[in-house]
Amino acid sequence: MKIALELLGCFAILASLLTLVKSTYWWIRILDFPRVQVAVLSILVLGLYGWFIGFELLTQKIFAGLLVLAIVNELVHVYKFTPLVRVQALRSKLKAPKNSFGIMISNVRMSNHRYDRFLKIVKETDPELLLINEPNQRWADALAELDGRYPYCIKEPLENTYGMMFFSKYKLSHTEVRYLVEEGIPSFYMLIELPSGKKFDFFTVHPQPPHLNKDTDTREAELLTVAKMAKESPYASIVAGDLNDVAWSYTTNLFRKISGLLDPRIGRGFFNTYNAFVPFFRYSLDHIFYDPAFRLIRMKRLPAFGSDHFPIFIRLNYEPLEADEHEVPVADAEEQEDAEELLDKMDVTVPETSATPLPTSQSQERS
């Protein structure tokens, strides 16, 4: 038992402390995901080792100290997503908000064929804006009835698990399908007009996750590119999608600070969306970040429908006059330098936003 606990403890210590390295190597960045699980493992090893073996020797005390360090390192990253801290995104105080709208995002999993279950959730939730990640042509055909519910859409179904579709009940004044960093990995940009005439930017993303022989340079570059576009836009912005990154990672935090967008989960909960099949290993991969000009009405994770992701829903209200009440995340000089260094390394050019619009691409308006 002693050897087994020591091996498990060393694994937990290494898994925790390696995340302190600012590297895009896949085998380091993938350790950003299981922080809660590593913390639980470290606590169990520490407790069992103390109960059965003890910490009398100097080496055992060092082992215990490293385990405590690992636990603290993991909890420091995730505690913000508990009620122990103040919420970052404030709730709307209006009893009858006039510029409210719901957003539903869902990675449907290309190999999942339970189209009817997904459509049922869409109909019951009835979001004004619907983002679908990972659809192929079969999914696009199966969801054709949504064309009657949503007068505006952008569709880019692909067979590589990175297809994307966006449906809107509101007018899309400007739309683009962009391949910002990698071929075959689309990103959408659109300017949405509310019934009141107010407009805001909407960006969608779905970069690749870290995996064997796939480092995270392109993921970071895509997220930071979108962050800079959102920051430079003259309109309030929303960024949504399957980021293939967790809410507590350095990259996601850097994204928030560069963009100045809010995370409604801070101070409220994890809202884990992946993996729907494995309860103990669930992470917050599907995100909705938004400008301080918006106020939160409600947010919830929706039921499973056969995908490995849960859908997530959020209702916001556009209240620009109250934006100053938020504490907006800001990047310091070192973080700005980190972002610029990564973008320079990947030789990424940040496209213009709606201030100087490019030609409309693949948008469909139906009467």
CSV table of C-alpha atoms in Angstrom, one decimal:
chain,number,residue,atom,x,y,z
A,1,MET,CA,0.0,0.0,0.0
A,2,LYS,CA,2.8,2.4,0.8
A,3,ILE,CA,4.4,2.1,-2.6
A,4,ALA,CA,1.0,2.4,-4.3
A,5,LEU,CA,0.1,5.6,-2.4
A,6,GLU,CA,3.5,7.1,-3.1
A,7,LEU,CA,3.2,6.4,-6.8
A,8,LEU,CA,-0.3,7.9,-6.9
A,9,GLY,CA,0.9,10.9,-4.8
A,10,CYS,CA,3.8,11.5,-7.1
A,11,PHE,CA,1.5,11.4,-10.1
A,12,ALA,CA,-0.8,13.9,-8.5
A,13,ILE,CA,2.0,16.2,-7.6
A,14,LEU,CA,3.5,16.1,-11.1
A,15,ALA,CA,0.1,16.6,-12.7
A,16,SER,CA,-0.6,19.7,-10.6
A,17,LEU,CA,2.8,21.4,-10.7
A,18,LEU,CA,3.4,20.8,-14.5
A,19,THR,CA,0.5,23.2,-15.2
A,20,LEU,CA,2.5,26.0,-13.8
A,21,VAL,CA,4.7,25.8,-16.9
A,22,LYS,CA,3.5,28.3,-19.6
A,23,SER,CA,3.8,25.9,-22.5
A,24,THR,CA,1.5,24.9,-25.4
A,25,TYR,CA,2.7,21.3,-25.3
A,26,TRP,CA,-0.4,19.1,-25.4
A,27,TRP,CA,0.8,16.8,-22.6
A,28,ILE,CA,1.1,19.8,-20.3
A,29,ARG,CA,-2.1,21.7,-21.3
A,30,ILE,CA,-4.3,18.7,-21.1
A,31,LEU,CA,-3.5,18.7,-17.3
A,32,ASP,CA,-5.5,22.0,-17.0
A,33,PHE,CA,-8.7,19.9,-17.3
A,34,PRO,CA,-8.8,17.6,-14.3
A,35,ARG,CA,-7.9,20.0,-11.5
A,36,VAL,CA,-10.8,19.0,-9.3
A,37,GLN,CA,-10.0,15.3,-9.9
A,38,VAL,CA,-6.3,15.8,-9.1
A,39,ALA,CA,-7.2,17.7,-6.0
A,40,VAL,CA,-9.5,14.9,-4.9
A,41,LEU,CA,-6.8,12.3,-5.6
A,42,SER,CA,-4.2,14.3,-3.6
A,43,ILE,CA,-6.6,14.7,-0.6
A,44,LEU,CA,-7.3,11.0,-0.6
A,45,VAL,CA,-3.6,10.0,-0.9
A,46,LEU,CA,-2.7,12.5,1.9
A,47,GLY,CA,-5.4,11.2,4.2
A,48,LEU,CA,-4.7,7.5,3.6
A,49,TYR,CA,-1.0,7.9,3.9
A,50,GLY,CA,-1.3,9.8,7.1
A,51,TRP,CA,-3.7,7.2,8.5
A,52,PHE,CA,-1.8,4.0,7.5
A,53,ILE,CA,1.8,5.1,7.3
A,54,GLY,CA,2.3,8.5,9.0
A,55,PHE,CA,4.6,11.4,8.4
A,56,GLU,CA,7.4,10.8,10.9
A,57,LEU,CA,10.4,10.7,8.5
A,58,LEU,CA,11.7,13.9,6.7
A,59,THR,CA,11.0,12.4,3.3
A,60,GLN,CA,7.4,11.7,4.4
A,61,LYS,CA,7.0,15.2,5.6
A,62,ILE,CA,8.3,16.5,2.2
A,63,PHE,CA,5.9,14.2,0.4
A,64,ALA,CA,3.0,15.5,2.5
A,65,GLY,CA,4.1,19.1,1.9
A,66,LEU,CA,4.2,18.6,-1.9
A,67,LEU,CA,0.7,17.0,-1.8
A,68,VAL,CA,-0.6,20.0,0.1
A,69,LEU,CA,1.1,22.3,-2.5
A,70,ALA,CA,-0.6,20.3,-5.3
A,71,ILE,CA,-4.0,20.6,-3.6
A,72,VAL,CA,-3.6,24.4,-3.1
A,73,ASN,CA,-2.5,24.8,-6.7
A,74,GLU,CA,-5.5,23.0,-8.0
A,75,LEU,CA,-8.0,24.7,-5.7
A,76,VAL,CA,-6.7,28.2,-6.4
A,77,HIS,CA,-7.7,27.7,-10.0
A,78,VAL,CA,-11.2,26.4,-9.5
A,79,TYR,CA,-12.4,28.2,-6.4
A,80,LYS,CA,-13.6,31.2,-8.5
A,81,PHE,CA,-16.4,29.0,-9.8
A,82,THR,CA,-18.0,28.4,-6.4
A,83,PRO,CA,-20.3,30.7,-4.3
A,84,LEU,CA,-17.2,31.5,-2.2
A,85,VAL,CA,-16.4,34.4,-4.4
A,86,ARG,CA,-18.3,37.4,-5.7
A,87,VAL,CA,-20.0,37.0,-9.0
A,88,GLN,CA,-18.4,38.7,-12.0
A,89,ALA,CA,-21.5,39.1,-14.1
A,90,LEU,CA,-24.3,40.9,-12.4
A,91,ARG,CA,-28.0,40.0,-12.7
A,92,SER,CA,-30.5,42.2,-14.4
A,93,LYS,CA,-32.7,44.1,-11.9
A,94,LEU,CA,-35.4,44.9,-14.4
A,95,LYS,CA,-38.7,43.1,-13.9
A,96,ALA,CA,-39.7,43.4,-17.5
A,97,PRO,CA,-36.5,43.6,-19.6
A,98,LYS,CA,-37.2,44.8,-23.1
A,99,ASN,CA,-34.0,43.7,-24.8
A,100,SER,CA,-33.7,40.2,-23.5
A,101,PHE,CA,-32.8,37.1,-25.5
A,102,GLY,CA,-31.8,33.5,-24.9
A,103,ILE,CA,-28.8,31.8,-26.3
A,104,MET,CA,-28.4,28.0,-26.5
A,105,ILE,CA,-25.2,26.4,-27.5
A,106,SER,CA,-24.7,22.7,-28.1
A,107,ASN,CA,-22.0,20.3,-29.4
A,108,VAL,CA,-24.3,17.7,-30.9
A,109,ARG,CA,-21.5,15.1,-31.6
A,110,MET,CA,-21.4,14.3,-35.2
A,111,SER,CA,-21.8,10.5,-34.7
A,112,ASN,CA,-24.9,11.1,-32.5
A,113,HIS,CA,-28.1,10.4,-34.5
A,114,ARG,CA,-30.7,11.3,-31.8
A,115,TYR,CA,-31.9,14.3,-33.8
A,116,ASP,CA,-35.5,14.2,-32.4
A,117,ARG,CA,-34.2,14.4,-28.8
A,118,PHE,CA,-32.2,17.5,-29.7
A,119,LEU,CA,-35.0,19.1,-31.6
A,120,LYS,CA,-37.3,18.5,-28.6
A,121,ILE,CA,-34.9,20.4,-26.3
A,122,VAL,CA,-34.6,23.3,-28.8
A,123,LYS,CA,-38.4,23.6,-29.0
A,124,GLU,CA,-38.8,23.4,-25.2
A,125,THR,CA,-36.1,26.0,-24.6
A,126,ASP,CA,-37.0,28.2,-27.6
A,127,PRO,CA,-33.8,30.3,-27.7
A,128,GLU,CA,-33.7,33.3,-29.9
A,129,LEU,CA,-30.1,32.4,-30.8
A,130,LEU,CA,-29.0,28.8,-31.3
A,131,LEU,CA,-25.4,27.7,-31.9
A,132,ILE,CA,-24.7,24.1,-33.0
A,133,ASN,CA,-21.1,22.7,-33.0
A,134,GLU,CA,-20.0,19.6,-34.8
A,135,PRO,CA,-22.9,19.2,-37.3
A,136,ASN,CA,-22.2,17.4,-40.6
A,137,GLN,CA,-24.6,17.3,-43.6
A,138,ARG,CA,-26.7,14.6,-42.0
A,139,TRP,CA,-27.3,16.8,-39.0
A,140,ALA,CA,-28.0,19.8,-41.2
A,141,ASP,CA,-30.6,17.8,-43.1
A,142,ALA,CA,-32.2,16.4,-39.9
A,143,LEU,CA,-32.5,19.9,-38.5
A,144,ALA,CA,-34.1,21.4,-41.7
A,145,GLU,CA,-37.3,22.1,-39.8
A,146,LEU,CA,-35.5,24.8,-37.8
A,147,ASP,CA,-35.5,26.9,-40.9
A,148,GLY,CA,-39.2,27.6,-40.3
A,149,ARG,CA,-38.5,28.6,-36.7
A,150,TYR,CA,-35.5,30.8,-37.4
A,151,PRO,CA,-35.6,33.3,-40.3
A,152,TYR,CA,-31.8,33.8,-40.3
A,153,CYS,CA,-29.0,31.3,-40.3
A,154,ILE,CA,-25.4,30.6,-41.2
A,155,LYS,CA,-24.6,27.0,-42.0
A,156,GLU,CA,-21.2,25.4,-42.4
A,157,PRO,CA,-21.7,21.6,-41.9
A,158,LEU,CA,-18.5,19.6,-42.2
A,159,GLU,CA,-17.5,16.0,-42.0
A,160,ASN,CA,-14.4,16.6,-39.8
A,161,THR,CA,-16.3,17.2,-36.5
A,162,TYR,CA,-15.7,21.0,-36.7
A,163,GLY,CA,-18.9,21.9,-38.6
A,164,MET,CA,-20.9,24.8,-37.3
A,165,MET,CA,-24.5,26.2,-37.7
A,166,PHE,CA,-26.1,29.3,-36.2
A,167,PHE,CA,-29.8,30.1,-36.1
A,168,SER,CA,-31.3,33.5,-35.2
A,169,LYS,CA,-34.8,34.9,-34.8
A,170,TYR,CA,-33.2,38.3,-35.1
A,171,LYS,CA,-31.8,40.0,-38.2
A,172,LEU,CA,-28.2,39.3,-39.0
A,173,SER,CA,-27.0,42.7,-40.4
A,174,HIS,CA,-23.6,41.3,-41.3
A,175,THR,CA,-22.2,37.7,-41.4
A,176,GLU,CA,-18.9,36.0,-42.2
A,177,VAL,CA,-17.6,32.5,-42.1
A,178,ARG,CA,-13.9,32.7,-41.2
A,179,TYR,CA,-11.1,30.2,-41.0
A,180,LEU,CA,-8.9,32.3,-38.7
A,181,VAL,CA,-6.0,30.0,-37.9
A,182,GLU,CA,-6.5,26.5,-39.3
A,183,GLU,CA,-8.0,25.1,-42.5
A,184,GLY,CA,-11.2,23.1,-41.8
A,185,ILE,CA,-11.8,24.9,-38.5
A,186,PRO,CA,-14.5,27.6,-39.1
A,187,SER,CA,-15.4,30.5,-36.9
A,188,PHE,CA,-18.5,32.7,-37.4
A,189,TYR,CA,-18.9,36.4,-37.0
A,190,MET,CA,-22.2,38.3,-37.2
A,191,LEU,CA,-23.8,41.6,-36.3
A,192,ILE,CA,-27.1,40.9,-34.7
A,193,GLU,CA,-30.0,43.5,-34.5
A,194,LEU,CA,-32.5,43.3,-31.7
A,195,PRO,CA,-36.2,44.2,-32.4
A,196,SER,CA,-35.5,47.5,-30.6
A,197,GLY,CA,-32.8,48.3,-33.2
A,198,LYS,CA,-29.9,47.8,-30.9
A,199,LYS,CA,-27.0,45.9,-32.4
A,200,PHE,CA,-24.2,43.7,-31.0
A,201,ASP,CA,-21.4,41.5,-32.3
A,202,PHE,CA,-21.5,37.7,-32.0
A,203,PHE,CA,-18.5,35.5,-32.4
A,204,THR,CA,-18.5,31.7,-32.5
A,205,VAL,CA,-15.5,29.4,-32.0
A,206,HIS,CA,-14.6,25.8,-31.9
A,207,PRO,CA,-10.8,25.3,-31.9
A,208,GLN,CA,-9.1,21.9,-31.6
A,209,PRO,CA,-8.4,20.5,-28.1
A,210,PRO,CA,-4.9,19.3,-26.9
A,211,HIS,CA,-4.3,15.7,-27.9
A,212,LEU,CA,-1.5,13.3,-29.0
A,213,ASN,CA,0.8,15.2,-31.3
A,214,LYS,CA,-1.5,18.3,-31.3
A,215,ASP,CA,-0.2,21.1,-29.2
A,216,THR,CA,-2.5,24.1,-28.3
A,217,ASP,CA,-0.7,26.9,-30.3
A,218,THR,CA,-3.6,27.1,-32.8
A,219,ARG,CA,-6.3,27.0,-30.0
A,220,GLU,CA,-4.7,29.8,-28.1
A,221,ALA,CA,-4.1,31.8,-31.3
A,222,GLU,CA,-7.7,31.5,-32.4
A,223,LEU,CA,-9.1,32.4,-29.0
A,224,LEU,CA,-6.8,35.4,-28.6
A,225,THR,CA,-7.6,36.6,-32.2
A,226,VAL,CA,-11.3,36.6,-31.4
A,227,ALA,CA,-10.5,38.3,-28.0
A,228,LYS,CA,-8.8,41.2,-29.8
A,229,MET,CA,-11.6,41.5,-32.4
A,230,ALA,CA,-14.2,41.6,-29.6
A,231,LYS,CA,-12.2,44.2,-27.7
A,232,GLU,CA,-11.7,46.4,-30.8
A,233,SER,CA,-15.3,46.3,-32.0
A,234,PRO,CA,-17.4,49.4,-31.6
A,235,TYR,CA,-20.3,47.2,-30.6
A,236,ALA,CA,-20.9,45.1,-27.4
A,237,SER,CA,-19.7,41.6,-28.1
A,238,ILE,CA,-20.6,38.0,-27.2
A,239,VAL,CA,-18.3,35.1,-27.8
A,240,ALA,CA,-19.7,31.6,-27.6
A,241,GLY,CA,-18.8,28.0,-28.5
A,242,ASP,CA,-17.0,24.9,-27.6
A,243,LEU,CA,-13.6,26.3,-26.7
A,244,ASN,CA,-12.1,22.9,-25.9
A,245,ASP,CA,-10.6,24.5,-22.9
A,246,VAL,CA,-11.8,24.8,-19.3
A,247,ALA,CA,-13.0,28.0,-17.6
A,248,TRP,CA,-10.1,28.0,-15.1
A,249,SER,CA,-7.1,27.6,-17.5
A,250,TYR,CA,-4.5,30.4,-18.1
A,251,THR,CA,-5.6,30.6,-21.7
A,252,THR,CA,-9.3,31.2,-20.9
A,253,ASN,CA,-8.4,33.7,-18.3
A,254,LEU,CA,-6.1,35.5,-20.7
A,255,PHE,CA,-8.9,35.5,-23.3
A,256,ARG,CA,-11.2,37.2,-20.8
A,257,LYS,CA,-8.7,39.8,-19.9
A,258,ILE,CA,-7.7,40.6,-23.5
A,259,SER,CA,-11.3,40.8,-24.6
A,260,GLY,CA,-12.7,42.5,-21.5
A,261,LEU,CA,-15.7,40.0,-21.5
A,262,LEU,CA,-17.4,38.6,-18.5
A,263,ASP,CA,-17.8,34.9,-17.4
A,264,PRO,CA,-21.2,34.4,-15.8
A,265,ARG,CA,-20.0,31.2,-14.1
A,266,ILE,CA,-17.6,33.0,-11.8
A,267,GLY,CA,-19.2,33.0,-8.4
A,268,ARG,CA,-22.0,30.7,-9.5
A,269,GLY,CA,-20.8,27.3,-10.4
A,270,PHE,CA,-18.9,25.2,-12.9
A,271,PHE,CA,-21.8,24.4,-15.3
A,272,ASN,CA,-19.8,21.5,-16.7
A,273,THR,CA,-20.9,20.4,-20.1
A,274,TYR,CA,-18.5,17.6,-21.0
A,275,ASN,CA,-18.3,14.6,-20.6
A,276,ALA,CA,-22.1,13.8,-20.4
A,277,PHE,CA,-21.2,10.0,-20.3
A,278,VAL,CA,-18.7,10.1,-17.4
A,279,PRO,CA,-20.0,12.0,-14.3
A,280,PHE,CA,-16.7,12.2,-12.4
A,281,PHE,CA,-14.8,13.6,-15.4
A,282,ARG,CA,-16.8,16.6,-16.4
A,283,TYR,CA,-15.4,20.0,-17.5
A,284,SER,CA,-16.7,23.4,-18.6
A,285,LEU,CA,-15.9,23.3,-22.3
A,286,ASP,CA,-18.9,25.1,-23.7
A,287,HIS,CA,-18.7,28.8,-23.0
A,288,ILE,CA,-20.6,32.1,-23.4
A,289,PHE,CA,-18.7,35.3,-22.6
A,290,TYR,CA,-20.2,38.7,-23.0
A,291,ASP,CA,-19.7,42.4,-22.8
A,292,PRO,CA,-20.5,44.3,-19.5
A,293,ALA,CA,-23.3,46.0,-21.5
A,294,PHE,CA,-25.3,42.8,-20.9
A,295,ARG,CA,-26.9,41.6,-17.7
A,296,LEU,CA,-27.6,38.1,-16.7
A,297,ILE,CA,-31.2,36.9,-16.3
A,298,ARG,CA,-30.6,33.2,-15.9
A,299,MET,CA,-28.3,30.4,-16.9
A,300,LYS,CA,-28.7,26.6,-16.8
A,301,ARG,CA,-27.3,23.4,-18.2
A,302,LEU,CA,-29.9,21.5,-20.3
A,303,PRO,CA,-30.6,17.8,-20.4
A,304,ALA,CA,-28.5,15.3,-22.2
A,305,PHE,CA,-29.7,14.0,-25.6
A,306,GLY,CA,-27.1,11.5,-26.8
A,307,SER,CA,-24.1,13.8,-27.3
A,308,ASP,CA,-21.1,13.7,-25.1
A,309,HIS,CA,-21.8,17.4,-24.4
A,310,PHE,CA,-24.7,18.8,-22.4
A,311,PRO,CA,-26.3,21.9,-24.1
A,312,ILE,CA,-26.2,25.1,-22.1
A,313,PHE,CA,-28.6,28.0,-22.1
A,314,ILE,CA,-28.3,31.6,-21.0
A,315,ARG,CA,-30.7,34.6,-21.1
A,316,LEU,CA,-29.3,38.1,-21.2
A,317,ASN,CA,-30.6,41.6,-21.3
A,318,TYR,CA,-28.9,44.4,-23.1
A,319,GLU,CA,-28.4,47.2,-20.5
A,320,PRO,CA,-25.5,49.4,-21.7
A,321,LEU,CA,-26.2,52.2,-19.2
A,322,GLU,CA,-25.5,49.8,-16.4
A,323,ALA,CA,-22.2,48.5,-17.8
A,324,ASP,CA,-20.0,50.5,-15.4
A,325,GLU,CA,-21.3,48.6,-12.4
A,326,HIS,CA,-19.3,45.5,-13.6
A,327,GLU,CA,-15.7,44.9,-12.7
A,328,VAL,CA,-14.2,44.4,-16.1
A,329,PRO,CA,-11.3,41.9,-16.4
A,330,VAL,CA,-8.1,43.7,-17.7
A,331,ALA,CA,-4.8,42.2,-18.9
A,332,ASP,CA,-1.6,43.5,-17.3
A,333,ALA,CA,1.6,44.2,-19.2
A,334,GLU,CA,2.9,40.7,-18.9
A,335,GLU,CA,-0.4,39.2,-20.1
A,336,GLN,CA,-0.5,41.6,-23.0
A,337,GLU,CA,3.0,40.5,-23.9
A,338,ASP,CA,2.1,36.8,-23.7
A,339,ALA,CA,-0.8,37.3,-26.0
A,340,GLU,CA,1.2,39.3,-28.6
A,341,GLU,CA,4.0,36.8,-28.4
A,342,LEU,CA,1.7,33.9,-29.2
A,343,LEU,CA,0.0,35.7,-32.1
A,344,ASP,CA,3.3,36.7,-33.5
A,345,LYS,CA,4.6,33.1,-33.2
A,346,MET,CA,1.6,31.8,-35.2
A,347,ASP,CA,1.8,34.8,-37.6
A,348,VAL,CA,-1.9,35.5,-37.2
A,349,THR,CA,-3.5,38.7,-38.6
A,350,VAL,CA,-6.5,39.9,-36.6
A,351,PRO,CA,-9.4,40.6,-39.1
A,352,GLU,CA,-11.4,43.8,-39.1
A,353,THR,CA,-14.7,43.8,-37.2
A,354,SER,CA,-18.0,45.2,-38.2
A,355,ALA,CA,-16.5,48.7,-38.1
A,356,THR,CA,-15.3,48.1,-41.6
A,357,PRO,CA,-17.4,45.1,-42.7
A,358,LEU,CA,-16.2,42.5,-45.2
A,359,PRO,CA,-18.5,41.0,-47.9
A,360,THR,CA,-21.3,38.9,-46.5
A,361,SER,CA,-20.7,35.1,-46.7
A,362,GLN,CA,-23.1,32.2,-46.6
A,363,SER,CA,-26.0,34.0,-44.8
A,364,GLN,CA,-29.5,33.0,-45.7
A,365,GLU,CA,-32.6,35.1,-45.0
A,366,ARG,CA,-35.9,33.4,-45.5
A,367,SER,CA,-39.3,35.2,-45.7
